[in-house]
PDB file of C-alpha atoms and ligand atoms in Angstrom:
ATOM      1  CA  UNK A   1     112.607  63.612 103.349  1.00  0.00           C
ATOM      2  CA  UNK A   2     111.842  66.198 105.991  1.00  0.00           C
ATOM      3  CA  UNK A   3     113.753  66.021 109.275  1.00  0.00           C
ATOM      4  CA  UNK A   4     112.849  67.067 113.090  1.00  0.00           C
ATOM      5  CA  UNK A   5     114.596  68.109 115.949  1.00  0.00           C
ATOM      6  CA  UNK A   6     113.050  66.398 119.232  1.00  0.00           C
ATOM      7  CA  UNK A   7     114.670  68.265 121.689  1.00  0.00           C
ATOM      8  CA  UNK A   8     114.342  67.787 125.701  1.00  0.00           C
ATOM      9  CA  UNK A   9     115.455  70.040 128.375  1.00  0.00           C
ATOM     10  CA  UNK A  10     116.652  70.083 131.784  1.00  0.00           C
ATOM     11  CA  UNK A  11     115.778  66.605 134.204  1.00  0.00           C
ATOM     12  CA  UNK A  12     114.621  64.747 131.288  1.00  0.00           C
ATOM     13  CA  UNK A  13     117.446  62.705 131.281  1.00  0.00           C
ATOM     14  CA  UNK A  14     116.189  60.867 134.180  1.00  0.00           C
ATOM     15  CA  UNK A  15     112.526  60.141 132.972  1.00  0.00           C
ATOM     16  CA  UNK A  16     111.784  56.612 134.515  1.00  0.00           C
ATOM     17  CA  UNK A  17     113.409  57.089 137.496  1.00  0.00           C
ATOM     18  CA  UNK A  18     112.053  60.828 138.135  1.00  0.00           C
ATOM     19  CA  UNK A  19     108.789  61.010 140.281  1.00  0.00           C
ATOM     20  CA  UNK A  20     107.305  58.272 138.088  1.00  0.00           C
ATOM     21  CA  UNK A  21     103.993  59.564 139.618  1.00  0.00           C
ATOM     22  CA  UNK A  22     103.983  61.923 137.874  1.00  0.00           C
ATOM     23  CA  UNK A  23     106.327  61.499 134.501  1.00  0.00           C
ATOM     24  CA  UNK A  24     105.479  57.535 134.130  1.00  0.00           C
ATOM     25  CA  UNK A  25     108.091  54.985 134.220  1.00  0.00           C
ATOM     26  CA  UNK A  26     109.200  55.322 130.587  1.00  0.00           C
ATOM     27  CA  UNK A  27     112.786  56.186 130.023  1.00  0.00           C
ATOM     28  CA  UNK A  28     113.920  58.995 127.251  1.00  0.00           C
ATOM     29  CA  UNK A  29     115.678  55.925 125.630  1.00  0.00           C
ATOM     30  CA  UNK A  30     112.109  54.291 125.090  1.00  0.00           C
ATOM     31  CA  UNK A  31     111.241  57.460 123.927  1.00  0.00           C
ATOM     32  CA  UNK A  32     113.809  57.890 121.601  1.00  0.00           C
ATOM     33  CA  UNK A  33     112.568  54.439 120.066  1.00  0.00           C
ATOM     34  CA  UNK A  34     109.095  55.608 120.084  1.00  0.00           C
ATOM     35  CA  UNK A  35     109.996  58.540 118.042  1.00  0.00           C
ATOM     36  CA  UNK A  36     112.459  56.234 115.555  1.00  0.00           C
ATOM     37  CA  UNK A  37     109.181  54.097 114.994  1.00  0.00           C
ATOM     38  CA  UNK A  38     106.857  56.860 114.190  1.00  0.00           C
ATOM     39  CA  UNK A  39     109.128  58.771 112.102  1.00  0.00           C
ATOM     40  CA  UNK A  40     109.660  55.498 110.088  1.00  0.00           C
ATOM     41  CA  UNK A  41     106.168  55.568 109.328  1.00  0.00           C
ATOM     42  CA  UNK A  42     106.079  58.482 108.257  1.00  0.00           C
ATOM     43  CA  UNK A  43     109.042  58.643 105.980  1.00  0.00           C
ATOM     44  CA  UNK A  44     110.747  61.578 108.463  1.00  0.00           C
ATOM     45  CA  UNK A  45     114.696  61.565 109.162  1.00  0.00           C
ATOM     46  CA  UNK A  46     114.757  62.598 113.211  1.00  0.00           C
ATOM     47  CA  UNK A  47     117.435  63.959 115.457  1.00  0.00           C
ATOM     48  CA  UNK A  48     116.581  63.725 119.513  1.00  0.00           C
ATOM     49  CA  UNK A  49     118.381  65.082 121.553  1.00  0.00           C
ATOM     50  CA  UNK A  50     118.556  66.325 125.216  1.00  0.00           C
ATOM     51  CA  UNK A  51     120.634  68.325 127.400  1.00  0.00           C
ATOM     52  CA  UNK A  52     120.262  70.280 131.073  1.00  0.00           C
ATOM     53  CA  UNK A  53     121.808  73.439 129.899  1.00  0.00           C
ATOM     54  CA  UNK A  54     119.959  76.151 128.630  1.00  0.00           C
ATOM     55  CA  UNK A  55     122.770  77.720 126.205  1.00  0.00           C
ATOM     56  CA  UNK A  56     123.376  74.650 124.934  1.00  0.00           C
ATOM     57  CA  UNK A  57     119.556  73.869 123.928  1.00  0.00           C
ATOM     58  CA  UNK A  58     119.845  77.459 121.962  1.00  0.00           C
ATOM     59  CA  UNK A  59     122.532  76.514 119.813  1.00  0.00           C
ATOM     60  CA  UNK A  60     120.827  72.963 119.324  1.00  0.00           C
ATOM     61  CA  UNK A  61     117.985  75.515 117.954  1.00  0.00           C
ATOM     62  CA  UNK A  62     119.920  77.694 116.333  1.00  0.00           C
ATOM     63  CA  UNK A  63     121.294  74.503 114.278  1.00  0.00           C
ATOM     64  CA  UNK A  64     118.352  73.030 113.768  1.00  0.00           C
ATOM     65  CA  UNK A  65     117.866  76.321 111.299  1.00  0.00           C
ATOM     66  CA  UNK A  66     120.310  74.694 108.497  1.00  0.00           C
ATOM     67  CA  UNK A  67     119.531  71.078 109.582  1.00  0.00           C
ATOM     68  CA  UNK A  68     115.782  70.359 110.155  1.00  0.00           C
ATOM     69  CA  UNK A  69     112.075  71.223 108.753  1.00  0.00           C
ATOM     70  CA  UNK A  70     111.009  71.753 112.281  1.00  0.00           C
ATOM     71  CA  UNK A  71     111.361  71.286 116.396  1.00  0.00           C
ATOM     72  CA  UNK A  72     109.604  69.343 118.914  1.00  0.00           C
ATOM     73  CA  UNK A  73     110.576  71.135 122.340  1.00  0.00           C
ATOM     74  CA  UNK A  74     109.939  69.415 125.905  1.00  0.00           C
ATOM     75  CA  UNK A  75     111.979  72.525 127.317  1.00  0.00           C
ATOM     76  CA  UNK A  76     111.062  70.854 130.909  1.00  0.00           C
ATOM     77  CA  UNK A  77     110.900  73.738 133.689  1.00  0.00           C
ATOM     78  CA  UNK A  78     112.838  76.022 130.984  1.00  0.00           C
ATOM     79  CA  UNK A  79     109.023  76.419 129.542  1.00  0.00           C
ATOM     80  CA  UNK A  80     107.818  78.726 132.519  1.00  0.00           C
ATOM     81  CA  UNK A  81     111.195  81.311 132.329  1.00  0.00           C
ATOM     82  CA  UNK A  82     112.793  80.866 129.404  1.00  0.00           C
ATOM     83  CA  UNK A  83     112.705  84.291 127.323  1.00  0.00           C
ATOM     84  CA  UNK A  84     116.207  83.260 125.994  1.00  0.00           C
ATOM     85  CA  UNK A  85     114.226  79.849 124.547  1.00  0.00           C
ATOM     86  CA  UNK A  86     111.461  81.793 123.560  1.00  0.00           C
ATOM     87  CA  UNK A  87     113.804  84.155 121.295  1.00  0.00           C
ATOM     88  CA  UNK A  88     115.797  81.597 119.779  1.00  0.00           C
ATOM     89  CA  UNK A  89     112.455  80.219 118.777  1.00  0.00           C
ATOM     90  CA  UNK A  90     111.349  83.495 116.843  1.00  0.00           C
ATOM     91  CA  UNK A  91     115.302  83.642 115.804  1.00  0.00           C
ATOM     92  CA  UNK A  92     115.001  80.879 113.595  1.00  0.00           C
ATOM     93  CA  UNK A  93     111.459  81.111 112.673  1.00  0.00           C
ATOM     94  CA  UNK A  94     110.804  76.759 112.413  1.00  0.00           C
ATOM     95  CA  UNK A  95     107.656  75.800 113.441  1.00  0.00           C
ATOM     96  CA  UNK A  96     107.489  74.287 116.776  1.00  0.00           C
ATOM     97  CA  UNK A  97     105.671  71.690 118.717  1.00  0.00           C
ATOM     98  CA  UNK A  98     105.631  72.849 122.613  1.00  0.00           C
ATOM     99  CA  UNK A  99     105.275  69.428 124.007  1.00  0.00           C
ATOM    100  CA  UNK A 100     105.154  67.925 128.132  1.00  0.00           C
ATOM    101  CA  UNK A 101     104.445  64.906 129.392  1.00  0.00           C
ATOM    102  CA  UNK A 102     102.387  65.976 132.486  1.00  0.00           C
ATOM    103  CA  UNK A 103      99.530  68.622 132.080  1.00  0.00           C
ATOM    104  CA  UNK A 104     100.681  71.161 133.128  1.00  0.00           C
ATOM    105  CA  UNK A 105      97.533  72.810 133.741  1.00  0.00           C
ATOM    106  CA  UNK A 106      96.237  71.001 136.080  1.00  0.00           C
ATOM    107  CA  UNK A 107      99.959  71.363 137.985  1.00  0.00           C
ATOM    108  CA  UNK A 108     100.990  74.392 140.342  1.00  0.00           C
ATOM    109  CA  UNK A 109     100.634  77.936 138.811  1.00  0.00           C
ATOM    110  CA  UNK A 110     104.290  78.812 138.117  1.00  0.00           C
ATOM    111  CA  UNK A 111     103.659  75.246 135.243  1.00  0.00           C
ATOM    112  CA  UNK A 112     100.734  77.517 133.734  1.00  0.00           C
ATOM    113  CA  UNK A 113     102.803  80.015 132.100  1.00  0.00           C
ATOM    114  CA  UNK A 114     104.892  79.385 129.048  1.00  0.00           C
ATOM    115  CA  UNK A 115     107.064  81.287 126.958  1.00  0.00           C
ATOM    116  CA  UNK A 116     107.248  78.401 124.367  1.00  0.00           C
ATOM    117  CA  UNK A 117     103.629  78.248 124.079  1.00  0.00           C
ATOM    118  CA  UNK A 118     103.916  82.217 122.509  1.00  0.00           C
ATOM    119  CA  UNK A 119     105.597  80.883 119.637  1.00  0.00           C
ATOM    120  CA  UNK A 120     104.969  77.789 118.806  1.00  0.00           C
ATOM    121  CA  UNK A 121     102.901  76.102 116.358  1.00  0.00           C
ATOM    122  CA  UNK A 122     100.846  73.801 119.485  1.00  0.00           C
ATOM    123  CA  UNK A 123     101.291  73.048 122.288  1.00  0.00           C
ATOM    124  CA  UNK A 124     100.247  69.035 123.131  1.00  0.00           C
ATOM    125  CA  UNK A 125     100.376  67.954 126.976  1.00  0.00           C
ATOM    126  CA  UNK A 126      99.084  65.324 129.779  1.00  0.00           C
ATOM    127  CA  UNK A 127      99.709  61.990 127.407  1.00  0.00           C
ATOM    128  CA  UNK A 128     102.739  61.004 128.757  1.00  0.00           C
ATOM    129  CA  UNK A 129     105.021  59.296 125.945  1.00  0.00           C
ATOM    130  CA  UNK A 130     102.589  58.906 123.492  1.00  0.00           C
ATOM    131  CA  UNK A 131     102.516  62.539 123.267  1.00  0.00           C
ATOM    132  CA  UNK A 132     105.921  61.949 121.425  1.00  0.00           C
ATOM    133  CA  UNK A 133     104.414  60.398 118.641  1.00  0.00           C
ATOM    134  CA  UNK A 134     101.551  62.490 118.240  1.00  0.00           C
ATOM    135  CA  UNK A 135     103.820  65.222 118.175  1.00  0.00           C
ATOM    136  CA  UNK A 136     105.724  64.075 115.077  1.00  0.00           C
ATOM    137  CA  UNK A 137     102.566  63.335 113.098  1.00  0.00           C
ATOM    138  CA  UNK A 138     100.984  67.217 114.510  1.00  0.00           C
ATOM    139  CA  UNK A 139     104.126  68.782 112.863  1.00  0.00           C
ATOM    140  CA  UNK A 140     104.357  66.116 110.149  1.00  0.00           C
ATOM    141  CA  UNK A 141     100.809  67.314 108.866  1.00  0.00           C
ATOM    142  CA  UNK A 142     102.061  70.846 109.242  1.00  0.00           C
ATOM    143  CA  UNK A 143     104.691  70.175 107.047  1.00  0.00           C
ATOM    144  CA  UNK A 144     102.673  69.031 104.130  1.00  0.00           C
TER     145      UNK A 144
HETATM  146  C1  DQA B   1     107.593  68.844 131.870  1.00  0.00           C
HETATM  147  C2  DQA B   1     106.728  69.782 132.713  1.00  0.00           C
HETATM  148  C3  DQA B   1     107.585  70.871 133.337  1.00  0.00           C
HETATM  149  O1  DQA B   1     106.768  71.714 134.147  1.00  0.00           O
HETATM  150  C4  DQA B   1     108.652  70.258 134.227  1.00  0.00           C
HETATM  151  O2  DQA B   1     109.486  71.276 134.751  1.00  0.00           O
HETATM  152  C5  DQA B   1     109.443  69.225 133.526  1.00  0.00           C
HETATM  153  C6  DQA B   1     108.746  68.266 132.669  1.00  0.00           C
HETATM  154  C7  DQA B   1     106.765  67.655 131.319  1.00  0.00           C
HETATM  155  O3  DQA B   1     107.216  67.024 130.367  1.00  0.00           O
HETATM  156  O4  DQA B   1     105.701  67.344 131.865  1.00  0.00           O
HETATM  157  O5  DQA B   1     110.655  69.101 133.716  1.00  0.00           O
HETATM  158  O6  DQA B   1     108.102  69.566 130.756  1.00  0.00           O
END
């Protein structure tokens, strides 16, 4: 059965109650549930996780290389400067799904540059939640 990291970065934590304007009122523990539901579907073991600290998502990476088939990253505003991210990425050579709820194209500038996007597999954006689930079935094809 192949397994996925869902990690999720810095703020995330607070999803529901953060400028639902703009992230939606859904909580990271309904997403969590989404993601249990889809991956049940589709026959996938997942592991999500989050965390606000930037060394700590790299060693959540850099586990993920004994652990998991693959990584769905919300990296949060890590995206748009992290070349540390961006390495441990390439360090453990997984494929990735670069994932966001908002689009952050149509955001300010600084949210149109990402050092994720350079090295992962696809990037999907602007759905919200359900971008969670179509995340896990993107890389779930990917791992066939
Ligand atoms: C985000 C977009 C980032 O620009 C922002 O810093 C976040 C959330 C998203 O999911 O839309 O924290 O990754």
């Amino acid at each position: 059965m192949a397994s996925i990291l869902i990690l999720n970065g810095p703020n995330l934590n607070l999803l529901g109650q953060r400028q639902p304007e703009v992230y939606g009122a859904t909580t990271l523990a309904d997403i969590e549930r989404l993601c249990e539901a889809k991956a049940d579907e589709l026959n996938l073991t997942i592991e999500f996780a989050q965390s606000n600290d930037e060394g700590a998502m790299i060693d959540l990476i850099h586990q993920a290389r004994d652990r998991h088939d693959g990584i769905i990253l919300n990296a949060g505003a890590y995206t748009h400067t992290s070349v540390a991210l961006m390495d441990a990425i390439s360090s453990v050579a997984l494929p990735v799904i670069e994932l966001h709820l908002s689009n952050i194209h149509a955001r300010e500038e600084f949210r149109h540059t990402s050092y994720i996007a350079k090295v992962a597999l696809g990037v999907i954006c602007g759905f919200g939640a359900a971008g969670y689930p179509m995340a896990i079935a993107a890389l779930n094809e990917a791992l066939q």
